[in-house]
DNA sequence: CGATTTGTTGACTAATATCAAACTGTGTGG
DNA sequence: CCACACAGTTTGATATTAGTCAACAAATCG
């Protein structure tokens, strides 16, 4: 199976590639690697020489403040290229770590560089990916800045569901997602105790449930409403994923 | 005076341009406009057809949650291109508004598009700008997620000082910045009352002071320490601005 | 099976929000 | 010059949210 197809499909969601563009992408040398849970892909201060696409599994980006507290900045799912920014910013300003066993397809910066210099359309599609990443960060700022604990939780899960759906990983309102309450707390700027209580509340109200790597949105409409979720910022062009 | 020089100087901080690159940038048609305070440059839902560089004055980006609360996402200072992302994401997912009288240099998307397709080096420098923007968003997530009210305030002002210094707008630890306590509250995810109290505390301890558009960092080291500020994420290459 | 991580609970505390009022400075028109 | 309006700041009292600590239960893993 050709992993480059996955990349092309992703970038094509908004952009039309010529045959030459597609050929150039398919010609990219990919280095596929299977890694276990909690594998650091890049650490703050590193100077990576490759980017990676997540083929299978999950990762998150995080940053440790001087107080020692860790803040999770984003979660990443199959199809994402979570460290594309390292192509332009030579020093990592945060960590990127897998949160499950994962299959990663690495692309050397040198190859990517050549590609984007030669093929403006591809460059633009990749740039656009990083801009959506940026839009998600903006929404997380809103999430942390103005929403209550329960709204934050609902919003985070609504976003995740929406992105998972776009790659066909949601069925029956359920999706695999390997996250502990401690990680949710680090993503939402809450204590684990409070996360636990918020979850219990949602569970009791039959809105959503998280049980051992499985997120169930019992009532998606209520989740969206509780989080004040408007998917516009994800800039998804197509609706649901075909099968 | 040629405003394109300002743009070139900014983009050159990290990138080496050929003469052709510089010439192409200088050939960009700029539409310079003077606008008053509180002028919307782009609103959520808009489809802008131009980007703007701030030549003089200040702006901020913000987003209103469904609860009606507004979150400020970033502040922008001279030299910034706060809506560069609109070149790639056609629909605005937030507002961009001036917070002072300002001089703006608009560049049509069509002209920018032509430039980046023709000149990969320039495209890369612009892309890099948007990636720094993204890095700043990440740091704001950390700020809101893990820091106390006073640390948030200190961090915000430290960042601002650092960016202002890079364009030569800081002298004696003081810089012009038109912000009310209400706006600070919206940026920091706090109430205005609490912002007021935090500011009084800093003022009392001779750490910093904000008085009618003038930010004074009485003790820069203490501000940096209080905010846990590490400027790495700004990815500034040169230190202070030459005079 | 023991060891370790993850989830749950209760009691208590700290940080910050909310509300309402008053105060300050600045500009405006009479 | 004064009276007034207005925006921004300051204050005090009270309410709420979420954090901390500590113990325990349940699940998971080697």
GROMACS .gro file of C-alpha atoms in nm, chain A residues 35 38-43 46 48 50-54 58-60 82-83 92 95-99 102 104 106:
model
   28
   35UNK     CA    1   0.659   0.312   1.731
   38UNK     CA    2   0.481   0.761   2.453
   39UNK     CA    3   0.751   0.779   2.186
   40UNK     CA    4   0.893   1.129   2.154
   41UNK     CA    5   0.894   1.232   1.788
   42UNK     CA    6   1.051   1.570   1.859
   43UNK     CA    7   1.134   1.755   2.179
   46UNK     CA    8   1.539   1.986   1.891
   48UNK     CA    9   1.439   1.799   1.339
   50UNK     CA   10   1.215   1.544   0.890
   51UNK     CA   11   0.840   1.585   0.925
   52UNK     CA   12   0.603   1.298   0.988
   53UNK     CA   13   0.253   1.208   0.885
   54UNK     CA   14   0.055   0.997   1.128
   58UNK     CA   15  -0.235   0.924   1.791
   59UNK     CA   16   0.001   1.192   1.915
   60UNK     CA   17  -0.009   1.517   2.105
   82UNK     CA   18   0.182   1.755   1.337
   83UNK     CA   19   0.535   1.884   1.290
   92UNK     CA   20   1.114   2.303   1.820
   95UNK     CA   21   0.723   1.851   2.237
   96UNK     CA   22   0.556   1.604   2.004
   97UNK     CA   23   0.490   1.261   2.152
   98UNK     CA   24   0.277   0.963   2.053
   99UNK     CA   25  -0.008   0.874   2.288
  102UNK     CA   26   0.156   0.445   1.599
  104UNK     CA   27   0.453   0.722   1.122
  106UNK     CA   28   0.866   1.044   0.786
   0.00000   0.00000   0.00000
